[in-house]
């Protein structure tokens, strides 16, 4: 990691959630904020609410931490956490994605929390990135798959 990238990571991590409300997974509503936004199916593949069959927030947290480590290729790193959320970071060749993975007794949901270089969001609405690097949605499929496996969700 180069010093400038390290500095950028720290600045992004420190400034991500200033003034954000308490974590609460919620059903994803596709808004298509403008021309060029990715398809609804790609968005749902990352941001749809994942049910928590255990109905335990503690088990959901453990499932998130487990799923982050079992993704295909580069694992997600725990950057920070708070009441009802885990801040995850994924680094690849000088580029990074930050997700706020929110959880409670009923579900788990990924929310876009920032990106560096190729993964900076070009079109964002609320907590969701509608346009960024074409591989962003592909790389997140592995995380979603591992979260579902760790939670015991079929399909």
Tab-separated table of N, CA and C in Angstrom:
chain	number	residue	atom	x	y	z
A	1	UNK	N	0.843	-1.177	0.000
A	1	UNK	CA	0.000	0.000	0.000
A	1	UNK	C	0.890	1.243	0.000
A	2	UNK	N	0.565	2.180	-0.835
A	2	UNK	CA	1.321	3.413	-0.916
A	2	UNK	C	0.832	4.392	0.144
A	3	UNK	N	1.694	5.277	0.649
A	3	UNK	CA	1.287	6.220	1.689
A	3	UNK	C	0.067	7.050	1.293
A	4	UNK	N	-0.040	7.457	0.030
A	4	UNK	CA	-1.188	8.272	-0.372
A	4	UNK	C	-2.477	7.462	-0.310
A	5	UNK	N	-2.410	6.189	-0.682
A	5	UNK	CA	-3.589	5.339	-0.608
A	5	UNK	C	-3.983	5.112	0.849
A	6	UNK	N	-2.970	4.883	1.698
A	6	UNK	CA	-3.225	4.705	3.128
A	6	UNK	C	-3.903	5.940	3.721
A	7	UNK	N	-3.405	7.110	3.358
A	7	UNK	CA	-3.993	8.357	3.846
A	7	UNK	C	-5.429	8.502	3.349
A	8	UNK	N	-5.670	8.137	2.106
A	8	UNK	CA	-7.025	8.224	1.550
A	8	UNK	C	-7.971	7.268	2.269
A	9	UNK	N	-7.489	6.047	2.577
A	9	UNK	CA	-8.309	5.086	3.313
A	9	UNK	C	-8.697	5.629	4.685
A	10	UNK	N	-7.725	6.189	5.375
A	10	UNK	CA	-8.003	6.731	6.708
A	10	UNK	C	-9.000	7.880	6.637
A	11	UNK	N	-8.816	8.767	5.684
A	11	UNK	CA	-9.724	9.907	5.542
A	11	UNK	C	-11.134	9.436	5.210
A	12	UNK	N	-11.236	8.438	4.330
A	12	UNK	CA	-12.553	7.916	3.971
A	12	UNK	C	-13.212	7.250	5.176
A	13	UNK	N	-12.453	6.449	5.905
A	13	UNK	CA	-13.003	5.746	7.062
A	13	UNK	C	-13.464	6.717	8.141
A	14	UNK	N	-12.731	7.780	8.342
A	14	UNK	CA	-13.090	8.742	9.391
A	14	UNK	C	-14.287	9.593	9.010
A	15	UNK	N	-14.471	9.858	7.735
A	15	UNK	CA	-15.533	10.769	7.326
A	15	UNK	C	-16.782	10.120	6.782
A	16	UNK	N	-16.864	8.807	6.819
A	16	UNK	CA	-17.965	8.119	6.166
A	16	UNK	C	-19.333	8.375	6.773
A	17	UNK	N	-19.424	8.379	8.078
A	17	UNK	CA	-20.749	8.336	8.681
A	17	UNK	C	-21.088	9.525	9.560
A	18	UNK	N	-20.489	10.654	9.293
A	18	UNK	CA	-20.792	11.833	10.102
A	18	UNK	C	-22.278	12.162	9.997
A	19	UNK	N	-22.944	12.185	11.122
A	19	UNK	CA	-24.346	12.579	11.167
A	19	UNK	C	-25.325	11.525	10.673
A	20	UNK	N	-24.916	10.283	10.482
A	20	UNK	CA	-25.821	9.259	9.993
A	20	UNK	C	-26.653	8.703	11.136
A	21	UNK	N	-27.901	8.389	10.825
A	21	UNK	CA	-28.831	7.859	11.818
A	21	UNK	C	-28.444	6.439	12.217
A	22	UNK	N	-29.132	5.921	13.228
A	22	UNK	CA	-28.866	4.572	13.718
A	22	UNK	C	-29.056	3.546	12.603
A	23	UNK	N	-28.313	2.461	12.687
A	23	UNK	CA	-28.374	1.397	11.686
A	23	UNK	C	-29.711	0.680	11.763
A	24	UNK	N	-30.283	0.431	10.597
A	24	UNK	CA	-31.536	-0.318	10.541
A	24	UNK	C	-31.714	-0.867	9.126
A	25	UNK	N	-31.601	-2.187	8.957
A	25	UNK	CA	-31.861	-2.752	7.638
A	25	UNK	C	-33.288	-2.415	7.209
A	26	UNK	N	-33.476	-2.191	5.904
A	26	UNK	CA	-34.792	-1.815	5.390
A	26	UNK	C	-34.960	-2.376	3.989
A	27	UNK	N	-36.174	-2.601	3.546
A	27	UNK	CA	-36.355	-3.085	2.182
A	27	UNK	C	-35.749	-2.102	1.177
A	28	UNK	N	-35.037	-2.630	0.177
A	28	UNK	CA	-34.434	-1.798	-0.851
A	28	UNK	C	-35.495	-1.405	-1.869
A	29	UNK	N	-35.551	-0.112	-2.191
A	29	UNK	CA	-36.474	0.404	-3.207
A	29	UNK	C	-35.638	0.996	-4.334
A	30	UNK	N	-35.748	0.411	-5.518
A	30	UNK	CA	-34.991	0.881	-6.686
A	30	UNK	C	-35.559	2.216	-7.142
A	31	UNK	N	-34.684	3.230	-7.299
A	31	UNK	CA	-35.137	4.574	-7.650
A	31	UNK	C	-34.712	5.046	-9.034
A	32	UNK	N	-33.677	4.444	-9.633
A	32	UNK	CA	-33.090	4.885	-10.894
A	32	UNK	C	-32.978	6.411	-10.921
A	33	UNK	N	-31.967	6.938	-10.244
A	33	UNK	CA	-31.837	8.390	-10.089
A	33	UNK	C	-31.411	9.144	-11.344
A	34	UNK	N	-31.052	8.457	-12.409
A	34	UNK	CA	-30.654	9.173	-13.615
A	34	UNK	C	-30.207	8.246	-14.722
A	35	UNK	N	-29.957	8.838	-15.855
A	35	UNK	CA	-29.494	8.093	-17.025
A	35	UNK	C	-28.137	7.445	-16.727
A	36	UNK	N	-28.006	6.191	-17.096
A	36	UNK	CA	-26.751	5.480	-16.891
A	36	UNK	C	-26.741	4.604	-15.645
A	37	UNK	N	-27.763	4.681	-14.827
A	37	UNK	CA	-27.821	3.847	-13.624
A	37	UNK	C	-27.868	2.378	-14.022
A	38	UNK	N	-27.273	1.515	-13.209
A	38	UNK	CA	-27.285	0.086	-13.506
A	38	UNK	C	-28.685	-0.475	-13.325
A	39	UNK	N	-28.871	-1.681	-13.826
A	39	UNK	CA	-30.192	-2.311	-13.810
A	39	UNK	C	-30.670	-2.590	-12.385
A	40	UNK	N	-31.970	-2.704	-12.276
A	40	UNK	CA	-32.573	-3.015	-10.983
A	40	UNK	C	-32.100	-4.374	-10.472
A	41	UNK	N	-31.935	-5.341	-11.369
A	41	UNK	CA	-31.514	-6.677	-10.923
A	41	UNK	C	-30.102	-6.654	-10.332
A	42	UNK	N	-29.181	-5.880	-10.920
A	42	UNK	CA	-27.830	-5.764	-10.344
A	42	UNK	C	-27.883	-5.089	-8.980
A	43	UNK	N	-28.704	-4.054	-8.864
A	43	UNK	CA	-28.836	-3.352	-7.586
A	43	UNK	C	-29.407	-4.283	-6.521
A	44	UNK	N	-30.451	-4.998	-6.872
A	44	UNK	CA	-31.073	-5.917	-5.911
A	44	UNK	C	-30.102	-7.027	-5.502
A	45	UNK	N	-29.237	-7.440	-6.426
A	45	UNK	CA	-28.256	-8.469	-6.116
A	45	UNK	C	-27.308	-8.077	-4.997
A	46	UNK	N	-27.112	-6.772	-4.797
A	46	UNK	CA	-26.219	-6.288	-3.740
A	46	UNK	C	-27.005	-5.785	-2.528
A	47	UNK	N	-28.055	-4.994	-2.764
A	47	UNK	CA	-28.677	-4.229	-1.693
A	47	UNK	C	-29.974	-4.784	-1.119
A	48	UNK	N	-30.522	-5.850	-1.708
A	48	UNK	CA	-31.771	-6.387	-1.163
A	48	UNK	C	-31.583	-6.841	0.285
A	49	UNK	N	-32.621	-6.705	1.054
A	49	UNK	CA	-32.635	-7.150	2.443
A	49	UNK	C	-32.517	-8.679	2.475
A	50	UNK	N	-31.604	-9.178	3.295
A	50	UNK	CA	-31.413	-10.620	3.457
A	50	UNK	C	-32.085	-11.008	4.777
A	51	UNK	N	-33.046	-11.929	4.737
A	51	UNK	CA	-33.725	-12.303	5.980
A	51	UNK	C	-32.787	-13.007	6.964
A	52	UNK	N	-33.070	-12.838	8.225
A	52	UNK	CA	-32.293	-13.476	9.296
A	52	UNK	C	-33.174	-14.530	9.962
A	53	UNK	N	-33.094	-15.787	9.521
A	53	UNK	CA	-33.974	-16.824	10.070
A	53	UNK	C	-33.744	-17.123	11.550
A	54	UNK	N	-32.586	-16.774	12.085
A	54	UNK	CA	-32.307	-17.045	13.494
A	54	UNK	C	-33.050	-16.077	14.420
A	55	UNK	N	-33.434	-14.930	13.897
A	55	UNK	CA	-34.080	-13.867	14.689
A	55	UNK	C	-33.228	-13.438	15.881
A	56	UNK	N	-31.908	-13.478	15.664
A	56	UNK	CA	-30.951	-13.066	16.682
A	56	UNK	C	-29.958	-12.083	16.067
A	57	UNK	N	-29.890	-10.879	16.615
A	57	UNK	CA	-28.947	-9.879	16.113
A	57	UNK	C	-27.503	-10.354	16.311
A	58	UNK	N	-27.222	-11.025	17.408
A	58	UNK	CA	-25.867	-11.519	17.667
A	58	UNK	C	-25.454	-12.551	16.618
A	59	UNK	N	-26.373	-13.430	16.233
A	59	UNK	CA	-26.071	-14.418	15.197
A	59	UNK	C	-25.908	-13.751	13.836
A	60	UNK	N	-26.658	-12.685	13.592
A	60	UNK	CA	-26.510	-11.945	12.337
A	60	UNK	C	-25.123	-11.312	12.267
A	61	UNK	N	-24.668	-10.715	13.356
A	61	UNK	CA	-23.329	-10.120	13.397
A	61	UNK	C	-22.259	-11.168	13.116
A	62	UNK	N	-22.367	-12.323	13.764
A	62	UNK	CA	-21.405	-13.398	13.544
A	62	UNK	C	-21.449	-13.874	12.086
A	63	UNK	N	-22.625	-13.965	11.512
A	63	UNK	CA	-22.763	-14.376	10.113
A	63	UNK	C	-22.079	-13.373	9.178
A	64	UNK	N	-22.185	-12.086	9.484
A	64	UNK	CA	-21.525	-11.056	8.678
A	64	UNK	C	-20.009	-11.229	8.740
A	65	UNK	N	-19.477	-11.369	9.936
A	65	UNK	CA	-18.030	-11.516	10.101
A	65	UNK	C	-17.523	-12.795	9.427
A	66	UNK	N	-18.293	-13.858	9.507
A	66	UNK	CA	-17.935	-15.115	8.855
A	66	UNK	C	-17.987	-14.953	7.337
A	67	UNK	N	-19.068	-14.380	6.834
A	67	UNK	CA	-19.229	-14.197	5.397
A	67	UNK	C	-18.150	-13.317	4.791
A	68	UNK	N	-17.721	-12.297	5.518
A	68	UNK	CA	-16.668	-11.404	5.030
A	68	UNK	C	-15.363	-12.159	4.784
A	69	UNK	N	-15.089	-13.158	5.599
A	69	UNK	CA	-13.837	-13.904	5.487
A	69	UNK	C	-13.879	-15.005	4.438
A	70	UNK	N	-15.075	-15.425	4.059
A	70	UNK	CA	-15.188	-16.573	3.153
A	70	UNK	C	-15.485	-16.184	1.712
A	71	UNK	N	-15.446	-14.917	1.386
A	71	UNK	CA	-15.720	-14.510	0.014
A	71	UNK	C	-14.653	-15.048	-0.926
A	72	UNK	N	-15.051	-15.233	-2.172
A	72	UNK	CA	-14.121	-15.695	-3.203
A	72	UNK	C	-13.073	-14.605	-3.430
A	73	UNK	N	-11.814	-15.003	-3.492
A	73	UNK	CA	-10.751	-14.035	-3.734
A	73	UNK	C	-10.404	-13.254	-2.484
A	74	UNK	N	-10.265	-11.960	-2.619
A	74	UNK	CA	-9.862	-11.085	-1.524
A	74	UNK	C	-10.957	-10.997	-0.457
A	75	UNK	N	-10.588	-11.229	0.793
A	75	UNK	CA	-11.551	-11.160	1.897
A	75	UNK	C	-11.857	-9.706	2.248
A	76	UNK	N	-13.011	-9.491	2.841
A	76	UNK	CA	-13.404	-8.178	3.342
A	76	UNK	C	-12.791	-8.006	4.726
A	77	UNK	N	-12.424	-6.789	5.071
A	77	UNK	CA	-11.803	-6.498	6.351
A	77	UNK	C	-12.756	-5.730	7.245
A	78	UNK	N	-12.688	-5.995	8.528
A	78	UNK	CA	-13.474	-5.249	9.500
A	78	UNK	C	-12.781	-3.917	9.745
A	79	UNK	N	-13.444	-2.846	9.375
A	79	UNK	CA	-12.887	-1.507	9.536
A	79	UNK	C	-13.344	-0.886	10.865
A	80	UNK	N	-14.608	-1.129	11.210
A	80	UNK	CA	-15.198	-0.545	12.407
A	80	UNK	C	-16.549	-1.231	12.622
A	81	UNK	N	-17.140	-1.004	13.775
A	81	UNK	CA	-18.501	-1.470	13.992
A	81	UNK	C	-19.154	-0.652	15.078
A	82	UNK	N	-20.459	-0.698	15.089
A	82	UNK	CA	-21.242	0.022	16.075
A	82	UNK	C	-22.555	-0.711	16.299
A	83	UNK	N	-23.453	-0.078	16.967
A	83	UNK	CA	-24.745	-0.685	17.278
A	83	UNK	C	-25.509	-0.996	15.992
A	84	UNK	N	-25.598	-2.272	15.657
A	84	UNK	CA	-26.381	-2.700	14.504
A	84	UNK	C	-25.693	-2.598	13.158
A	85	UNK	N	-24.400	-2.372	13.124
A	85	UNK	CA	-23.717	-2.336	11.829
A	85	UNK	C	-22.257	-2.755	11.953
A	86	UNK	N	-21.732	-3.217	10.810
A	86	UNK	CA	-20.318	-3.526	10.649
A	86	UNK	C	-19.842	-2.725	9.451
A	87	UNK	N	-18.747	-2.010	9.602
A	87	UNK	CA	-18.150	-1.289	8.481
A	87	UNK	C	-17.085	-2.195	7.876
A	88	UNK	N	-17.293	-2.596	6.627
A	88	UNK	CA	-16.398	-3.530	5.952
A	88	UNK	C	-15.649	-2.817	4.835
A	89	UNK	N	-14.412	-3.254	4.609
A	89	UNK	CA	-13.578	-2.670	3.550
A	89	UNK	C	-13.011	-3.789	2.689
A	90	UNK	N	-13.015	-3.551	1.391
A	90	UNK	CA	-12.446	-4.494	0.432
A	90	UNK	C	-11.429	-3.745	-0.400
A	91	UNK	N	-10.190	-4.207	-0.411
A	91	UNK	CA	-9.093	-3.553	-1.147
A	91	UNK	C	-8.623	-4.454	-2.267
A	92	UNK	N	-8.385	-3.840	-3.426
A	92	UNK	CA	-7.859	-4.597	-4.544
A	92	UNK	C	-7.056	-3.670	-5.450
A	93	UNK	N	-5.756	-3.917	-5.535
A	93	UNK	CA	-4.859	-3.180	-6.425
A	93	UNK	C	-5.026	-1.662	-6.338
A	94	UNK	N	-5.050	-1.141	-5.136
A	94	UNK	CA	-5.122	0.301	-4.940
A	94	UNK	C	-6.515	0.898	-5.010
A	95	UNK	N	-7.533	0.059	-5.071
A	95	UNK	CA	-8.922	0.503	-5.113
A	95	UNK	C	-9.629	-0.076	-3.890
A	96	UNK	N	-10.666	0.570	-3.421
A	96	UNK	CA	-11.341	0.077	-2.218
A	96	UNK	C	-12.837	0.330	-2.283
A	97	UNK	N	-13.573	-0.549	-1.621
A	97	UNK	CA	-15.017	-0.407	-1.432
A	97	UNK	C	-15.259	-0.435	0.076
A	98	UNK	N	-16.118	0.443	0.541
A	98	UNK	CA	-16.556	0.442	1.936
A	98	UNK	C	-18.052	0.147	1.955
A	99	UNK	N	-18.441	-0.790	2.812
A	99	UNK	CA	-19.866	-1.092	2.999
A	99	UNK	C	-20.213	-0.967	4.473
A	100	UNK	N	-21.362	-0.446	4.708
A	100	UNK	CA	-21.956	-0.470	6.041
A	100	UNK	C	-22.963	-1.613	5.982
A	101	UNK	N	-22.645	-2.712	6.640
A	101	UNK	CA	-23.530	-3.868	6.628
A	101	UNK	C	-24.368	-3.799	7.903
A	102	UNK	N	-25.629	-3.477	7.719
A	102	UNK	CA	-26.536	-3.283	8.856
A	102	UNK	C	-27.272	-4.577	9.162
A	103	UNK	N	-27.564	-4.771	10.432
A	103	UNK	CA	-28.226	-6.005	10.844
A	103	UNK	C	-29.105	-5.764	12.058
A	104	UNK	N	-30.097	-6.635	12.204
A	104	UNK	CA	-30.912	-6.694	13.412
A	104	UNK	C	-31.463	-8.112	13.499
A	105	UNK	N	-32.411	-8.341	14.379
A	105	UNK	CA	-32.947	-9.685	14.567
A	105	UNK	C	-33.694	-10.196	13.338
A	106	UNK	N	-34.122	-9.289	12.462
A	106	UNK	CA	-34.928	-9.699	11.316
A	106	UNK	C	-34.180	-9.782	9.991
A	107	UNK	N	-33.053	-9.060	9.862
A	107	UNK	CA	-32.387	-9.090	8.569
A	107	UNK	C	-31.013	-8.447	8.554
A	108	UNK	N	-30.368	-8.563	7.381
A	108	UNK	CA	-29.043	-8.006	7.120
A	108	UNK	C	-29.122	-7.281	5.787
A	109	UNK	N	-28.441	-6.133	5.703
A	109	UNK	CA	-28.457	-5.390	4.455
A	109	UNK	C	-27.139	-4.662	4.242
A	110	UNK	N	-26.658	-4.728	2.996
A	110	UNK	CA	-25.457	-3.998	2.597
A	110	UNK	C	-25.871	-2.604	2.154
A	111	UNK	N	-25.122	-1.601	2.599
A	111	UNK	CA	-25.332	-0.227	2.143
A	111	UNK	C	-23.979	0.342	1.725
A	112	UNK	N	-23.972	1.071	0.631
A	112	UNK	CA	-22.734	1.654	0.119
A	112	UNK	C	-22.268	2.748	1.071
A	113	UNK	N	-21.001	2.655	1.484
A	113	UNK	CA	-20.466	3.635	2.424
A	113	UNK	C	-19.286	4.406	1.855
A	114	UNK	N	-18.888	4.098	0.633
A	114	UNK	CA	-17.806	4.847	0.018
A	114	UNK	C	-16.921	3.955	-0.828
A	115	UNK	N	-16.086	4.608	-1.605
A	115	UNK	CA	-15.159	3.884	-2.446
A	115	UNK	C	-14.004	4.783	-2.829
A	116	UNK	N	-12.901	4.166	-3.162
A	116	UNK	CA	-11.725	4.916	-3.587
A	116	UNK	C	-11.334	4.503	-4.993
A	117	UNK	N	-10.847	5.472	-5.740
A	117	UNK	CA	-10.370	5.272	-7.102
A	117	UNK	C	-11.490	4.695	-7.971
A	118	UNK	N	-11.324	3.511	-8.546
A	118	UNK	CA	-12.324	2.975	-9.478
A	118	UNK	C	-13.683	2.726	-8.830
A	119	UNK	N	-13.733	2.586	-7.514
A	119	UNK	CA	-14.986	2.244	-6.853
A	119	UNK	C	-15.676	3.433	-6.183
A	120	UNK	N	-15.230	4.631	-6.500
A	120	UNK	CA	-15.963	5.818	-6.061
A	120	UNK	C	-17.287	5.832	-6.816
A	121	UNK	N	-18.350	6.173	-6.140
A	121	UNK	CA	-19.678	6.147	-6.745
A	121	UNK	C	-19.889	7.379	-7.624
A	122	UNK	N	-20.363	7.145	-8.833
A	122	UNK	CA	-20.642	8.235	-9.769
A	122	UNK	C	-22.092	8.690	-9.696
A	123	UNK	N	-22.970	7.838	-9.176
A	123	UNK	CA	-24.390	8.175	-9.048
A	123	UNK	C	-24.933	7.489	-7.800
A	124	UNK	N	-25.165	8.266	-6.764
A	124	UNK	CA	-25.607	7.706	-5.490
A	124	UNK	C	-26.934	8.320	-5.095
A	125	UNK	N	-27.817	7.481	-4.563
A	125	UNK	CA	-29.089	7.942	-4.007
A	125	UNK	C	-29.214	7.295	-2.634
A	126	UNK	N	-29.207	8.110	-1.603
A	126	UNK	CA	-29.253	7.585	-0.243
A	126	UNK	C	-28.044	6.732	0.050
A	127	UNK	N	-28.283	5.522	0.516
A	127	UNK	CA	-27.209	4.600	0.894
A	127	UNK	C	-26.845	3.619	-0.217
A	128	UNK	N	-27.226	3.926	-1.451
A	128	UNK	CA	-27.043	2.985	-2.543
A	128	UNK	C	-26.318	3.623	-3.719
A	129	UNK	N	-25.357	2.892	-4.272
A	129	UNK	CA	-24.595	3.366	-5.417
A	129	UNK	C	-25.188	2.785	-6.691
A	130	UNK	N	-25.668	3.663	-7.555
A	130	UNK	CA	-26.314	3.262	-8.796
A	130	UNK	C	-25.358	3.234	-9.987
A	131	UNK	N	-24.154	3.749	-9.833
A	131	UNK	CA	-23.209	3.721	-10.944
A	131	UNK	C	-21.782	3.843	-10.427
A	132	UNK	N	-21.000	2.828	-10.704
A	132	UNK	CA	-19.575	2.813	-10.391
A	132	UNK	C	-18.909	1.825	-11.345
A	133	UNK	N	-17.712	1.398	-11.047
A	133	UNK	CA	-16.980	0.460	-11.905
A	133	UNK	C	-17.830	-0.778	-12.195
A	134	UNK	N	-17.764	-1.263	-13.424
A	134	UNK	CA	-18.616	-2.395	-13.842
A	134	UNK	C	-18.410	-3.650	-12.993
A	135	UNK	N	-17.242	-3.836	-12.396
A	135	UNK	CA	-16.989	-5.041	-11.603
A	135	UNK	C	-17.513	-4.948	-10.167
A	136	UNK	N	-17.922	-3.771	-9.740
A	136	UNK	CA	-18.405	-3.576	-8.365
A	136	UNK	C	-19.512	-4.575	-8.023
A	137	UNK	N	-20.475	-4.696	-8.901
A	137	UNK	CA	-21.641	-5.540	-8.624
A	137	UNK	C	-21.253	-7.023	-8.651
A	138	UNK	N	-20.307	-7.382	-9.518
A	138	UNK	CA	-19.815	-8.762	-9.598
A	138	UNK	C	-19.059	-9.127	-8.322
A	139	UNK	N	-18.175	-8.244	-7.855
A	139	UNK	CA	-17.389	-8.538	-6.661
A	139	UNK	C	-18.277	-8.673	-5.422
A	140	UNK	N	-19.384	-7.978	-5.408
A	140	UNK	CA	-20.275	-8.039	-4.254
A	140	UNK	C	-21.148	-9.291	-4.235
A	141	UNK	N	-21.293	-9.967	-5.373
A	141	UNK	CA	-22.096	-11.189	-5.410
A	141	UNK	C	-21.535	-12.250	-4.467
A	142	UNK	N	-20.220	-12.348	-4.386
A	142	UNK	CA	-19.603	-13.329	-3.495
A	142	UNK	C	-19.904	-13.003	-2.030
A	143	UNK	N	-19.854	-11.725	-1.683
A	143	UNK	CA	-20.166	-11.326	-0.308
A	143	UNK	C	-21.614	-11.662	0.029
A	144	UNK	N	-22.531	-11.318	-0.850
A	144	UNK	CA	-23.953	-11.598	-0.611
A	144	UNK	C	-24.166	-13.107	-0.478
A	145	UNK	N	-23.549	-13.882	-1.354
A	145	UNK	CA	-23.678	-15.344	-1.296
A	145	UNK	C	-23.190	-15.881	0.047
A	146	UNK	N	-22.040	-15.403	0.510
A	146	UNK	CA	-21.486	-15.889	1.778
A	146	UNK	C	-22.319	-15.428	2.978
A	147	UNK	N	-22.905	-14.241	2.897
A	147	UNK	CA	-23.794	-13.783	3.972
A	147	UNK	C	-25.013	-14.695	4.063
A	148	UNK	N	-25.580	-15.035	2.923
A	148	UNK	CA	-26.761	-15.926	2.910
A	148	UNK	C	-26.408	-17.300	3.451
A	149	UNK	N	-25.255	-17.823	3.068
A	149	UNK	CA	-24.831	-19.133	3.570
A	149	UNK	C	-24.649	-19.076	5.085
A	150	UNK	N	-23.963	-18.052	5.573
A	150	UNK	CA	-23.719	-17.940	7.027
A	150	UNK	C	-25.005	-17.743	7.811
A	151	UNK	N	-25.977	-17.080	7.195
A	151	UNK	CA	-27.274	-16.868	7.863
A	151	UNK	C	-28.181	-18.089	7.759
A	152	UNK	N	-27.860	-18.994	6.840
A	152	UNK	CA	-28.715	-20.175	6.638
A	152	UNK	C	-29.895	-19.890	5.733
A	153	UNK	N	-29.748	-18.908	4.838
A	153	UNK	CA	-30.820	-18.546	3.903
A	153	UNK	C	-30.620	-19.349	2.621
A	154	UNK	N	-31.632	-19.978	2.150
A	154	UNK	CA	-31.556	-20.755	0.906
A	154	UNK	C	-31.874	-19.853	-0.277
A	155	UNK	N	-31.141	-20.113	-1.392
A	155	UNK	CA	-31.439	-19.398	-2.642
A	155	UNK	C	-30.771	-18.148	-2.869
